[in-house]
Amino acid sequence: VGKAGLFEWNEGAPTVVELFDKHTLQLAAAVEMPTRFSCYHHVSAAEDDDGTLTLVVEAHNGARVEVEKAMADMYSAWFTPELECSLWRVRIDLRAPGGPAVLESRVLEGGGRATELPCTNERHVGWRTRYAYCNALGANCGCLQDVEKVDLDADGATVDRWSPGDGRYCGEAVFVPRTPPVLPGAPPDPAAEDDGWLLAYVYDSEAHASELVVLDARALSAGPRWRVRLPGHVPPSFHGCWVAS
């Protein structure tokens, strides 16, 4: 698959969730899923007090081979919902008598448009996470364009959205907490999970220019609170991080 041909996708093989001990990095369990799916990006994973592991990913809506073909020339490809993703949740009972058992593996039905490139408040990594911020497929442009806030507790329902407008494309956002950091190992405050800012590049195809926008994670539809015009354009892309000074 892909120009380099470094691997081959086996459509008939099962999807397996592998669990590793985070201290030793040794494989602790491999759990086969009842329904096959593939993904690039994980949204969140956390273990509850009762030993239930909840994993949320952005699962491809269509065949992985077709996704790889489109990604091989992503700036020329026309992305349809089948080439993008939907939120998918897996729940595994880690304390089942016969070993880890799948309790749930399904798409979250609350979402609207196809999405990809999720981000969350990184203070909640390894803890229960309610909100994710995803790029949504544009209505008429064949690519990711908008940023959506989804509620994982409401089956992935979209609770807020911002669109940069026709001919403008928002890249993957980075969440920046507004509140002071918590102590290492301390649980994050659920009430402050969405108290922060989203930073994202926006590319304007008509002006061939880019800007950095800052959105309030609690009020996406209000639009950018600040815009920083950049001296050069940044092609639509993905992945970044925030490092506090």
JSON list of C-alpha atoms in Angstrom, two decimals:
[
{"chain": "A", "resi": 1, "resn": "VAL", "atom": "CA", "xyz": [0.00, 0.00, 0.00]},
{"chain": "A", "resi": 2, "resn": "GLY", "atom": "CA", "xyz": [1.30, 3.48, -0.83]},
{"chain": "A", "resi": 3, "resn": "LYS", "atom": "CA", "xyz": [4.15, 4.58, -3.06]},
{"chain": "A", "resi": 4, "resn": "ALA", "atom": "CA", "xyz": [6.86, 2.91, -1.01]},
{"chain": "A", "resi": 5, "resn": "GLY", "atom": "CA", "xyz": [5.05, -0.45, -0.83]},
{"chain": "A", "resi": 6, "resn": "LEU", "atom": "CA", "xyz": [6.41, -1.05, 2.66]},
{"chain": "A", "resi": 7, "resn": "PHE", "atom": "CA", "xyz": [3.41, -3.06, 3.84]},
{"chain": "A", "resi": 8, "resn": "GLU", "atom": "CA", "xyz": [0.36, -4.84, 2.51]},
{"chain": "A", "resi": 9, "resn": "TRP", "atom": "CA", "xyz": [-3.11, -4.42, 3.96]},
{"chain": "A", "resi": 10, "resn": "ASN", "atom": "CA", "xyz": [-4.91, -7.69, 4.70]},
{"chain": "A", "resi": 11, "resn": "GLU", "atom": "CA", "xyz": [-8.63, -6.94, 4.49]},
{"chain": "A", "resi": 12, "resn": "GLY", "atom": "CA", "xyz": [-9.53, -10.31, 5.97]},
{"chain": "A", "resi": 13, "resn": "ALA", "atom": "CA", "xyz": [-7.35, -10.09, 9.08]},
{"chain": "A", "resi": 14, "resn": "PRO", "atom": "CA", "xyz": [-8.96, -9.27, 12.44]},
{"chain": "A", "resi": 15, "resn": "THR", "atom": "CA", "xyz": [-8.53, -6.06, 14.40]},
{"chain": "A", "resi": 16, "resn": "VAL", "atom": "CA", "xyz": [-6.59, -6.70, 17.61]},
{"chain": "A", "resi": 17, "resn": "VAL", "atom": "CA", "xyz": [-6.26, -4.28, 20.54]},
{"chain": "A", "resi": 18, "resn": "GLU", "atom": "CA", "xyz": [-2.93, -4.84, 22.28]},
{"chain": "A", "resi": 19, "resn": "LEU", "atom": "CA", "xyz": [-2.48, -3.78, 25.91]},
{"chain": "A", "resi": 20, "resn": "PHE", "atom": "CA", "xyz": [0.99, -2.97, 27.22]},
{"chain": "A", "resi": 21, "resn": "ASP", "atom": "CA", "xyz": [2.25, -2.48, 30.75]},
{"chain": "A", "resi": 22, "resn": "LYS", "atom": "CA", "xyz": [3.26, 1.20, 30.76]},
{"chain": "A", "resi": 23, "resn": "HIS", "atom": "CA", "xyz": [6.08, 0.56, 33.24]},
{"chain": "A", "resi": 24, "resn": "THR", "atom": "CA", "xyz": [7.76, -2.35, 31.47]},
{"chain": "A", "resi": 25, "resn": "LEU", "atom": "CA", "xyz": [6.34, -1.89, 27.93]},
{"chain": "A", "resi": 26, "resn": "GLN", "atom": "CA", "xyz": [5.69, -5.63, 27.89]},
{"chain": "A", "resi": 27, "resn": "LEU", "atom": "CA", "xyz": [2.63, -6.97, 26.09]},
{"chain": "A", "resi": 28, "resn": "ALA", "atom": "CA", "xyz": [-0.01, -7.75, 28.73]},
{"chain": "A", "resi": 29, "resn": "ALA", "atom": "CA", "xyz": [-2.88, -8.88, 26.51]},
{"chain": "A", "resi": 30, "resn": "ALA", "atom": "CA", "xyz": [-4.04, -9.02, 22.90]},
{"chain": "A", "resi": 31, "resn": "VAL", "atom": "CA", "xyz": [-7.81, -8.79, 22.46]},
{"chain": "A", "resi": 32, "resn": "GLU", "atom": "CA", "xyz": [-9.42, -9.60, 19.11]},
{"chain": "A", "resi": 33, "resn": "MET", "atom": "CA", "xyz": [-12.34, -7.36, 18.19]},
{"chain": "A", "resi": 34, "resn": "PRO", "atom": "CA", "xyz": [-15.65, -8.86, 17.02]},
{"chain": "A", "resi": 35, "resn": "THR", "atom": "CA", "xyz": [-15.84, -6.32, 14.17]},
{"chain": "A", "resi": 36, "resn": "ARG", "atom": "CA", "xyz": [-12.89, -5.31, 12.01]},
{"chain": "A", "resi": 37, "resn": "PHE", "atom": "CA", "xyz": [-11.90, -1.64, 11.83]},
{"chain": "A", "resi": 38, "resn": "SER", "atom": "CA", "xyz": [-8.74, 0.32, 11.11]},
{"chain": "A", "resi": 39, "resn": "CYS", "atom": "CA", "xyz": [-7.54, 3.70, 12.32]},
{"chain": "A", "resi": 40, "resn": "TYR", "atom": "CA", "xyz": [-4.66, 6.15, 12.31]},
{"chain": "A", "resi": 41, "resn": "HIS", "atom": "CA", "xyz": [-5.50, 8.12, 15.44]},
{"chain": "A", "resi": 42, "resn": "HIS", "atom": "CA", "xyz": [-6.52, 7.34, 19.00]},
{"chain": "A", "resi": 43, "resn": "VAL", "atom": "CA", "xyz": [-8.71, 9.82, 20.88]},
{"chain": "A", "resi": 44, "resn": "SER", "atom": "CA", "xyz": [-8.56, 8.59, 24.48]},
{"chain": "A", "resi": 45, "resn": "ALA", "atom": "CA", "xyz": [-8.09, 5.53, 26.68]},
{"chain": "A", "resi": 46, "resn": "ALA", "atom": "CA", "xyz": [-8.75, 5.08, 30.39]},
{"chain": "A", "resi": 47, "resn": "GLU", "atom": "CA", "xyz": [-9.32, 2.29, 32.91]},
{"chain": "A", "resi": 48, "resn": "ASP", "atom": "CA", "xyz": [-12.24, 2.65, 35.34]},
{"chain": "A", "resi": 49, "resn": "ASP", "atom": "CA", "xyz": [-12.14, 1.52, 38.95]},
{"chain": "A", "resi": 50, "resn": "ASP", "atom": "CA", "xyz": [-14.07, -1.65, 38.04]},
{"chain": "A", "resi": 51, "resn": "GLY", "atom": "CA", "xyz": [-11.39, -2.72, 35.56]},
{"chain": "A", "resi": 52, "resn": "THR", "atom": "CA", "xyz": [-13.21, -1.62, 32.41]},
{"chain": "A", "resi": 53, "resn": "LEU", "atom": "CA", "xyz": [-10.95, -0.13, 29.74]},
{"chain": "A", "resi": 54, "resn": "THR", "atom": "CA", "xyz": [-12.56, 2.40, 27.41]},
{"chain": "A", "resi": 55, "resn": "LEU", "atom": "CA", "xyz": [-10.77, 3.20, 24.15]},
{"chain": "A", "resi": 56, "resn": "VAL", "atom": "CA", "xyz": [-12.00, 5.71, 21.56]},
{"chain": "A", "resi": 57, "resn": "VAL", "atom": "CA", "xyz": [-10.45, 6.00, 18.10]},
{"chain": "A", "resi": 58, "resn": "GLU", "atom": "CA", "xyz": [-11.17, 7.62, 14.75]},
{"chain": "A", "resi": 59, "resn": "ALA", "atom": "CA", "xyz": [-12.03, 4.54, 12.66]},
{"chain": "A", "resi": 60, "resn": "HIS", "atom": "CA", "xyz": [-12.00, 4.62, 8.87]},
{"chain": "A", "resi": 61, "resn": "ASN", "atom": "CA", "xyz": [-15.45, 4.57, 7.30]},
{"chain": "A", "resi": 62, "resn": "GLY", "atom": "CA", "xyz": [-14.30, 2.75, 4.17]},
{"chain": "A", "resi": 63, "resn": "ALA", "atom": "CA", "xyz": [-11.63, 0.39, 2.93]},
{"chain": "A", "resi": 64, "resn": "ARG", "atom": "CA", "xyz": [-8.15, 1.11, 4.31]},
{"chain": "A", "resi": 65, "resn": "VAL", "atom": "CA", "xyz": [-6.60, 0.48, 0.88]},
{"chain": "A", "resi": 66, "resn": "GLU", "atom": "CA", "xyz": [-8.62, 3.33, -0.64]},
{"chain": "A", "resi": 67, "resn": "VAL", "atom": "CA", "xyz": [-7.66, 5.64, 2.24]},
{"chain": "A", "resi": 68, "resn": "GLU", "atom": "CA", "xyz": [-3.98, 4.87, 1.66]},
{"chain": "A", "resi": 69, "resn": "LYS", "atom": "CA", "xyz": [-4.32, 5.63, -2.07]},
{"chain": "A", "resi": 70, "resn": "ALA", "atom": "CA", "xyz": [-5.84, 9.02, -1.29]},
{"chain": "A", "resi": 71, "resn": "MET", "atom": "CA", "xyz": [-3.21, 9.82, 1.35]},
{"chain": "A", "resi": 72, "resn": "ALA", "atom": "CA", "xyz": [-0.42, 9.02, -1.10]},
{"chain": "A", "resi": 73, "resn": "ASP", "atom": "CA", "xyz": [-1.34, 12.27, -2.91]},
{"chain": "A", "resi": 74, "resn": "MET", "atom": "CA", "xyz": [-3.45, 14.04, -0.31]},
{"chain": "A", "resi": 75, "resn": "TYR", "atom": "CA", "xyz": [-3.30, 17.50, -1.87]},
{"chain": "A", "resi": 76, "resn": "SER", "atom": "CA", "xyz": [-4.85, 16.25, -5.11]},
{"chain": "A", "resi": 77, "resn": "ALA", "atom": "CA", "xyz": [-7.30, 13.73, -3.67]},
{"chain": "A", "resi": 78, "resn": "TRP", "atom": "CA", "xyz": [-11.02, 14.46, -3.19]},
{"chain": "A", "resi": 79, "resn": "PHE", "atom": "CA", "xyz": [-11.94, 13.10, 0.23]},
{"chain": "A", "resi": 80, "resn": "THR", "atom": "CA", "xyz": [-15.44, 11.72, 0.65]},
{"chain": "A", "resi": 81, "resn": "PRO", "atom": "CA", "xyz": [-17.02, 10.50, 3.91]},
{"chain": "A", "resi": 82, "resn": "GLU", "atom": "CA", "xyz": [-15.89, 6.98, 2.98]},
{"chain": "A", "resi": 83, "resn": "LEU", "atom": "CA", "xyz": [-12.27, 8.17, 2.99]},
{"chain": "A", "resi": 84, "resn": "GLU", "atom": "CA", "xyz": [-12.55, 9.84, 6.40]},
{"chain": "A", "resi": 85, "resn": "CYS", "atom": "CA", "xyz": [-13.52, 8.53, 9.83]},
{"chain": "A", "resi": 86, "resn": "SER", "atom": "CA", "xyz": [-16.12, 8.21, 12.55]},
{"chain": "A", "resi": 87, "resn": "LEU", "atom": "CA", "xyz": [-15.59, 7.93, 16.29]},
{"chain": "A", "resi": 88, "resn": "TRP", "atom": "CA", "xyz": [-15.48, 4.30, 17.45]},
{"chain": "A", "resi": 89, "resn": "ARG", "atom": "CA", "xyz": [-15.61, 3.10, 21.04]},
{"chain": "A", "resi": 90, "resn": "VAL", "atom": "CA", "xyz": [-14.23, -0.14, 22.48]},
{"chain": "A", "resi": 91, "resn": "ARG", "atom": "CA", "xyz": [-14.88, -1.27, 26.06]},
{"chain": "A", "resi": 92, "resn": "ILE", "atom": "CA", "xyz": [-12.94, -4.21, 27.48]},
{"chain": "A", "resi": 93, "resn": "ASP", "atom": "CA", "xyz": [-13.46, -5.97, 30.82]},
{"chain": "A", "resi": 94, "resn": "LEU", "atom": "CA", "xyz": [-9.89, -6.47, 32.00]},
{"chain": "A", "resi": 95, "resn": "ARG", "atom": "CA", "xyz": [-10.98, -8.60, 34.98]},
{"chain": "A", "resi": 96, "resn": "ALA", "atom": "CA", "xyz": [-13.21, -11.10, 33.19]},
{"chain": "A", "resi": 97, "resn": "PRO", "atom": "CA", "xyz": [-12.70, -14.67, 34.54]},
{"chain": "A", "resi": 98, "resn": "GLY", "atom": "CA", "xyz": [-11.41, -16.05, 31.26]},
{"chain": "A", "resi": 99, "resn": "GLY", "atom": "CA", "xyz": [-9.20, -13.07, 30.47]},
{"chain": "A", "resi": 100, "resn": "PRO", "atom": "CA", "xyz": [-9.97, -9.67, 28.94]},
{"chain": "A", "resi": 101, "resn": "ALA", "atom": "CA", "xyz": [-13.41, -9.67, 27.25]},
{"chain": "A", "resi": 102, "resn": "VAL", "atom": "CA", "xyz": [-14.94, -7.21, 24.78]},
{"chain": "A", "resi": 103, "resn": "LEU", "atom": "CA", "xyz": [-18.03, -5.49, 26.19]},
{"chain": "A", "resi": 104, "resn": "GLU", "atom": "CA", "xyz": [-18.57, -3.06, 23.33]},
{"chain": "A", "resi": 105, "resn": "SER", "atom": "CA", "xyz": [-17.07, -2.28, 19.93]},
{"chain": "A", "resi": 106, "resn": "ARG", "atom": "CA", "xyz": [-19.09, 0.11, 17.77]},
{"chain": "A", "resi": 107, "resn": "VAL", "atom": "CA", "xyz": [-19.28, 3.43, 15.99]},
{"chain": "A", "resi": 108, "resn": "LEU", "atom": "CA", "xyz": [-20.62, 6.36, 18.01]},
{"chain": "A", "resi": 109, "resn": "GLU", "atom": "CA", "xyz": [-23.89, 7.32, 16.33]},
{"chain": "A", "resi": 110, "resn": "GLY", "atom": "CA", "xyz": [-24.20, 10.88, 17.63]},
{"chain": "A", "resi": 111, "resn": "GLY", "atom": "CA", "xyz": [-21.82, 12.46, 15.14]},
{"chain": "A", "resi": 112, "resn": "GLY", "atom": "CA", "xyz": [-22.77, 14.26, 11.96]},
{"chain": "A", "resi": 113, "resn": "ARG", "atom": "CA", "xyz": [-20.10, 14.81, 9.33]},
{"chain": "A", "resi": 114, "resn": "ALA", "atom": "CA", "xyz": [-17.06, 12.56, 8.88]},
{"chain": "A", "resi": 115, "resn": "THR", "atom": "CA", "xyz": [-14.10, 13.63, 11.01]},
{"chain": "A", "resi": 116, "resn": "GLU", "atom": "CA", "xyz": [-10.39, 12.98, 11.62]},
{"chain": "A", "resi": 117, "resn": "LEU", "atom": "CA", "xyz": [-7.37, 14.44, 13.44]},
{"chain": "A", "resi": 118, "resn": "PRO", "atom": "CA", "xyz": [-8.74, 14.51, 16.99]},
{"chain": "A", "resi": 119, "resn": "CYS", "atom": "CA", "xyz": [-7.19, 16.35, 19.93]},
{"chain": "A", "resi": 120, "resn": "THR", "atom": "CA", "xyz": [-8.07, 16.47, 23.63]},
{"chain": "A", "resi": 121, "resn": "ASN", "atom": "CA", "xyz": [-6.96, 18.20, 26.80]},
{"chain": "A", "resi": 122, "resn": "GLU", "atom": "CA", "xyz": [-3.72, 16.27, 27.35]},
{"chain": "A", "resi": 123, "resn": "ARG", "atom": "CA", "xyz": [-4.10, 16.53, 31.12]},
{"chain": "A", "resi": 124, "resn": "HIS", "atom": "CA", "xyz": [-6.77, 13.85, 30.65]},
{"chain": "A", "resi": 125, "resn": "VAL", "atom": "CA", "xyz": [-4.49, 11.34, 28.91]},
{"chain": "A", "resi": 126, "resn": "GLY", "atom": "CA", "xyz": [-5.04, 8.08, 30.77]},
{"chain": "A", "resi": 127, "resn": "TRP", "atom": "CA", "xyz": [-8.05, 9.54, 32.59]},
{"chain": "A", "resi": 128, "resn": "ARG", "atom": "CA", "xyz": [-11.71, 9.70, 31.67]},
{"chain": "A", "resi": 129, "resn": "THR", "atom": "CA", "xyz": [-12.15, 12.12, 28.76]},
{"chain": "A", "resi": 130, "resn": "ARG", "atom": "CA", "xyz": [-15.44, 13.71, 27.77]},
{"chain": "A", "resi": 131, "resn": "TYR", "atom": "CA", "xyz": [-14.58, 16.15, 24.98]},
{"chain": "A", "resi": 132, "resn": "ALA", "atom": "CA", "xyz": [-12.65, 15.75, 21.74]},
{"chain": "A", "resi": 133, "resn": "TYR", "atom": "CA", "xyz": [-11.96, 18.36, 19.07]},
{"chain": "A", "resi": 134, "resn": "CYS", "atom": "CA", "xyz": [-11.88, 16.99, 15.52]},
{"chain": "A", "resi": 135, "resn": "ASN", "atom": "CA", "xyz": [-11.48, 18.32, 12.01]},
{"chain": "A", "resi": 136, "resn": "ALA", "atom": "CA", "xyz": [-14.72, 17.82, 10.06]},
{"chain": "A", "resi": 137, "resn": "LEU", "atom": "CA", "xyz": [-15.11, 17.20, 6.34]},
{"chain": "A", "resi": 138, "resn": "GLY", "atom": "CA", "xyz": [-16.18, 20.34, 4.51]},
{"chain": "A", "resi": 139, "resn": "ALA", "atom": "CA", "xyz": [-19.61, 20.35, 2.91]},
{"chain": "A", "resi": 140, "resn": "ASN", "atom": "CA", "xyz": [-18.40, 21.00, -0.65]},
{"chain": "A", "resi": 141, "resn": "CYS", "atom": "CA", "xyz": [-14.60, 21.01, -0.70]},
{"chain": "A", "resi": 142, "resn": "GLY", "atom": "CA", "xyz": [-13.51, 17.35, -0.54]},
{"chain": "A", "resi": 143, "resn": "CYS", "atom": "CA", "xyz": [-11.19, 17.88, 2.42]},
{"chain": "A", "resi": 144, "resn": "LEU", "atom": "CA", "xyz": [-11.14, 18.58, 6.14]},
{"chain": "A", "resi": 145, "resn": "GLN", "atom": "CA", "xyz": [-12.18, 22.18, 6.74]},
{"chain": "A", "resi": 146, "resn": "ASP", "atom": "CA", "xyz": [-13.97, 22.83, 10.05]},
{"chain": "A", "resi": 147, "resn": "VAL", "atom": "CA", "xyz": [-13.24, 22.08, 13.71]},
{"chain": "A", "resi": 148, "resn": "GLU", "atom": "CA", "xyz": [-15.90, 20.40, 15.85]},
{"chain": "A", "resi": 149, "resn": "LYS", "atom": "CA", "xyz": [-16.28, 19.79, 19.57]},
{"chain": "A", "resi": 150, "resn": "VAL", "atom": "CA", "xyz": [-17.80, 16.39, 20.28]},
{"chain": "A", "resi": 151, "resn": "ASP", "atom": "CA", "xyz": [-19.20, 14.99, 23.52]},
{"chain": "A", "resi": 152, "resn": "LEU", "atom": "CA", "xyz": [-18.05, 11.40, 24.04]},
{"chain": "A", "resi": 153, "resn": "ASP", "atom": "CA", "xyz": [-20.58, 11.03, 26.87]},
{"chain": "A", "resi": 154, "resn": "ALA", "atom": "CA", "xyz": [-23.38, 11.81, 24.38]},
{"chain": "A", "resi": 155, "resn": "ASP", "atom": "CA", "xyz": [-22.43, 9.13, 21.83]},
{"chain": "A", "resi": 156, "resn": "GLY", "atom": "CA", "xyz": [-20.08, 11.51, 20.03]},
{"chain": "A", "resi": 157, "resn": "ALA", "atom": "CA", "xyz": [-22.66, 14.25, 19.42]},
{"chain": "A", "resi": 158, "resn": "THR", "atom": "CA", "xyz": [-21.39, 17.53, 17.96]},
{"chain": "A", "resi": 159, "resn": "VAL", "atom": "CA", "xyz": [-21.94, 20.24, 20.58]},
{"chain": "A", "resi": 160, "resn": "ASP", "atom": "CA", "xyz": [-20.12, 23.12, 18.86]},
{"chain": "A", "resi": 161, "resn": "ARG", "atom": "CA", "xyz": [-18.46, 23.89, 15.53]},
{"chain": "A", "resi": 162, "resn": "TRP", "atom": "CA", "xyz": [-16.45, 26.60, 13.80]},
{"chain": "A", "resi": 163, "resn": "SER", "atom": "CA", "xyz": [-15.97, 26.91, 10.05]},
{"chain": "A", "resi": 164, "resn": "PRO", "atom": "CA", "xyz": [-13.34, 29.26, 8.61]},
{"chain": "A", "resi": 165, "resn": "GLY", "atom": "CA", "xyz": [-15.47, 29.85, 5.47]},
{"chain": "A", "resi": 166, "resn": "ASP", "atom": "CA", "xyz": [-15.28, 28.95, 1.80]},
{"chain": "A", "resi": 167, "resn": "GLY", "atom": "CA", "xyz": [-11.79, 28.51, 0.42]},
{"chain": "A", "resi": 168, "resn": "ARG", "atom": "CA", "xyz": [-10.27, 28.42, 3.91]},
{"chain": "A", "resi": 169, "resn": "TYR", "atom": "CA", "xyz": [-9.14, 25.25, 5.65]},
{"chain": "A", "resi": 170, "resn": "CYS", "atom": "CA", "xyz": [-8.51, 24.69, 9.35]},
{"chain": "A", "resi": 171, "resn": "GLY", "atom": "CA", "xyz": [-5.77, 22.24, 10.27]},
{"chain": "A", "resi": 172, "resn": "GLU", "atom": "CA", "xyz": [-5.57, 19.97, 13.30]},
{"chain": "A", "resi": 173, "resn": "ALA", "atom": "CA", "xyz": [-6.05, 21.91, 16.53]},
{"chain": "A", "resi": 174, "resn": "VAL", "atom": "CA", "xyz": [-3.91, 21.82, 19.66]},
{"chain": "A", "resi": 175, "resn": "PHE", "atom": "CA", "xyz": [-5.58, 22.22, 23.07]},
{"chain": "A", "resi": 176, "resn": "VAL", "atom": "CA", "xyz": [-3.95, 24.65, 25.52]},
{"chain": "A", "resi": 177, "resn": "PRO", "atom": "CA", "xyz": [-5.33, 24.55, 29.11]},
{"chain": "A", "resi": 178, "resn": "ARG", "atom": "CA", "xyz": [-6.27, 27.89, 30.62]},
{"chain": "A", "resi": 179, "resn": "THR", "atom": "CA", "xyz": [-6.01, 26.68, 34.22]},
{"chain": "A", "resi": 180, "resn": "PRO", "atom": "CA", "xyz": [-2.78, 26.07, 36.22]},
{"chain": "A", "resi": 181, "resn": "PRO", "atom": "CA", "xyz": [-1.25, 22.58, 35.87]},
{"chain": "A", "resi": 182, "resn": "VAL", "atom": "CA", "xyz": [-2.19, 19.82, 38.28]},
{"chain": "A", "resi": 183, "resn": "LEU", "atom": "CA", "xyz": [0.36, 17.97, 40.39]},
{"chain": "A", "resi": 184, "resn": "PRO", "atom": "CA", "xyz": [2.01, 14.97, 38.67]},
{"chain": "A", "resi": 185, "resn": "GLY", "atom": "CA", "xyz": [-0.14, 11.88, 39.10]},
{"chain": "A", "resi": 186, "resn": "ALA", "atom": "CA", "xyz": [-3.11, 13.84, 40.42]},
{"chain": "A", "resi": 187, "resn": "PRO", "atom": "CA", "xyz": [-6.45, 13.37, 38.64]},
{"chain": "A", "resi": 188, "resn": "PRO", "atom": "CA", "xyz": [-7.52, 16.29, 36.46]},
{"chain": "A", "resi": 189, "resn": "ASP", "atom": "CA", "xyz": [-10.57, 18.38, 37.31]},
{"chain": "A", "resi": 190, "resn": "PRO", "atom": "CA", "xyz": [-13.48, 17.19, 35.10]},
{"chain": "A", "resi": 191, "resn": "ALA", "atom": "CA", "xyz": [-15.16, 20.59, 35.36]},
{"chain": "A", "resi": 192, "resn": "ALA", "atom": "CA", "xyz": [-12.10, 22.25, 33.79]},
{"chain": "A", "resi": 193, "resn": "GLU", "atom": "CA", "xyz": [-11.61, 19.74, 30.97]},
{"chain": "A", "resi": 194, "resn": "ASP", "atom": "CA", "xyz": [-12.79, 22.16, 28.25]},
{"chain": "A", "resi": 195, "resn": "ASP", "atom": "CA", "xyz": [-11.45, 25.29, 29.94]},
{"chain": "A", "resi": 196, "resn": "GLY", "atom": "CA", "xyz": [-8.81, 26.29, 27.44]},
{"chain": "A", "resi": 197, "resn": "TRP", "atom": "CA", "xyz": [-7.90, 27.41, 23.95]},
{"chain": "A", "resi": 198, "resn": "LEU", "atom": "CA", "xyz": [-7.62, 25.68, 20.59]},
{"chain": "A", "resi": 199, "resn": "LEU", "atom": "CA", "xyz": [-4.72, 26.76, 18.37]},
{"chain": "A", "resi": 200, "resn": "ALA", "atom": "CA", "xyz": [-4.83, 25.91, 14.67]},
{"chain": "A", "resi": 201, "resn": "TYR", "atom": "CA", "xyz": [-3.41, 27.02, 11.36]},
{"chain": "A", "resi": 202, "resn": "VAL", "atom": "CA", "xyz": [-5.92, 28.21, 8.75]},
{"chain": "A", "resi": 203, "resn": "TYR", "atom": "CA", "xyz": [-4.91, 28.24, 5.08]},
{"chain": "A", "resi": 204, "resn": "ASP", "atom": "CA", "xyz": [-6.61, 30.73, 2.75]},
{"chain": "A", "resi": 205, "resn": "SER", "atom": "CA", "xyz": [-6.49, 29.24, -0.75]},
{"chain": "A", "resi": 206, "resn": "GLU", "atom": "CA", "xyz": [-7.45, 32.47, -2.55]},
{"chain": "A", "resi": 207, "resn": "ALA", "atom": "CA", "xyz": [-4.86, 34.62, -0.79]},
{"chain": "A", "resi": 208, "resn": "HIS", "atom": "CA", "xyz": [-2.32, 31.76, -0.65]},
{"chain": "A", "resi": 209, "resn": "ALA", "atom": "CA", "xyz": [-1.68, 32.80, 2.95]},
{"chain": "A", "resi": 210, "resn": "SER", "atom": "CA", "xyz": [-2.03, 31.35, 6.43]},
{"chain": "A", "resi": 211, "resn": "GLU", "atom": "CA", "xyz": [-2.83, 32.52, 9.92]},
{"chain": "A", "resi": 212, "resn": "LEU", "atom": "CA", "xyz": [-2.81, 31.07, 13.41]},
{"chain": "A", "resi": 213, "resn": "VAL", "atom": "CA", "xyz": [-6.22, 31.27, 15.06]},
{"chain": "A", "resi": 214, "resn": "VAL", "atom": "CA", "xyz": [-7.00, 30.99, 18.77]},
{"chain": "A", "resi": 215, "resn": "LEU", "atom": "CA", "xyz": [-10.48, 29.63, 19.60]},
{"chain": "A", "resi": 216, "resn": "ASP", "atom": "CA", "xyz": [-12.20, 29.40, 22.98]},
{"chain": "A", "resi": 217, "resn": "ALA", "atom": "CA", "xyz": [-12.77, 25.67, 23.52]},
{"chain": "A", "resi": 218, "resn": "ARG", "atom": "CA", "xyz": [-16.04, 26.52, 25.30]},
{"chain": "A", "resi": 219, "resn": "ALA", "atom": "CA", "xyz": [-17.32, 28.75, 22.48]},
{"chain": "A", "resi": 220, "resn": "LEU", "atom": "CA", "xyz": [-16.04, 27.57, 19.11]},
{"chain": "A", "resi": 221, "resn": "SER", "atom": "CA", "xyz": [-18.92, 29.05, 17.16]},
{"chain": "A", "resi": 222, "resn": "ALA", "atom": "CA", "xyz": [-18.00, 32.53, 18.45]},
{"chain": "A", "resi": 223, "resn": "GLY", "atom": "CA", "xyz": [-15.01, 32.40, 16.12]},
{"chain": "A", "resi": 224, "resn": "PRO", "atom": "CA", "xyz": [-11.36, 33.23, 16.75]},
{"chain": "A", "resi": 225, "resn": "ARG", "atom": "CA", "xyz": [-10.52, 35.38, 19.76]},
{"chain": "A", "resi": 226, "resn": "TRP", "atom": "CA", "xyz": [-7.19, 36.22, 18.15]},
{"chain": "A", "resi": 227, "resn": "ARG", "atom": "CA", "xyz": [-5.66, 35.85, 14.69]},
{"chain": "A", "resi": 228, "resn": "VAL", "atom": "CA", "xyz": [-1.95, 35.90, 13.96]},
{"chain": "A", "resi": 229, "resn": "ARG", "atom": "CA", "xyz": [-1.13, 36.47, 10.30]},
{"chain": "A", "resi": 230, "resn": "LEU", "atom": "CA", "xyz": [1.94, 34.53, 9.25]},
{"chain": "A", "resi": 231, "resn": "PRO", "atom": "CA", "xyz": [4.66, 35.81, 6.89]},
{"chain": "A", "resi": 232, "resn": "GLY", "atom": "CA", "xyz": [4.32, 32.73, 4.68]},
{"chain": "A", "resi": 233, "resn": "HIS", "atom": "CA", "xyz": [1.68, 30.12, 3.90]},
{"chain": "A", "resi": 234, "resn": "VAL", "atom": "CA", "xyz": [1.50, 26.80, 5.78]},
{"chain": "A", "resi": 235, "resn": "PRO", "atom": "CA", "xyz": [0.01, 23.97, 3.69]},
{"chain": "A", "resi": 236, "resn": "PRO", "atom": "CA", "xyz": [-2.94, 22.19, 5.34]},
{"chain": "A", "resi": 237, "resn": "SER", "atom": "CA", "xyz": [-1.39, 19.51, 7.50]},
{"chain": "A", "resi": 238, "resn": "PHE", "atom": "CA", "xyz": [-1.60, 17.84, 10.89]},
{"chain": "A", "resi": 239, "resn": "HIS", "atom": "CA", "xyz": [-0.02, 17.18, 14.29]},
{"chain": "A", "resi": 240, "resn": "GLY", "atom": "CA", "xyz": [1.55, 19.65, 16.67]},
{"chain": "A", "resi": 241, "resn": "CYS", "atom": "CA", "xyz": [2.11, 20.31, 20.35]},
{"chain": "A", "resi": 242, "resn": "TRP", "atom": "CA", "xyz": [2.04, 23.14, 22.86]},
{"chain": "A", "resi": 243, "resn": "VAL", "atom": "CA", "xyz": [5.01, 23.78, 25.13]},
{"chain": "A", "resi": 244, "resn": "ALA", "atom": "CA", "xyz": [4.48, 26.27, 27.93]},
{"chain": "A", "resi": 245, "resn": "SER", "atom": "CA", "xyz": [7.20, 28.86, 28.48]}
]
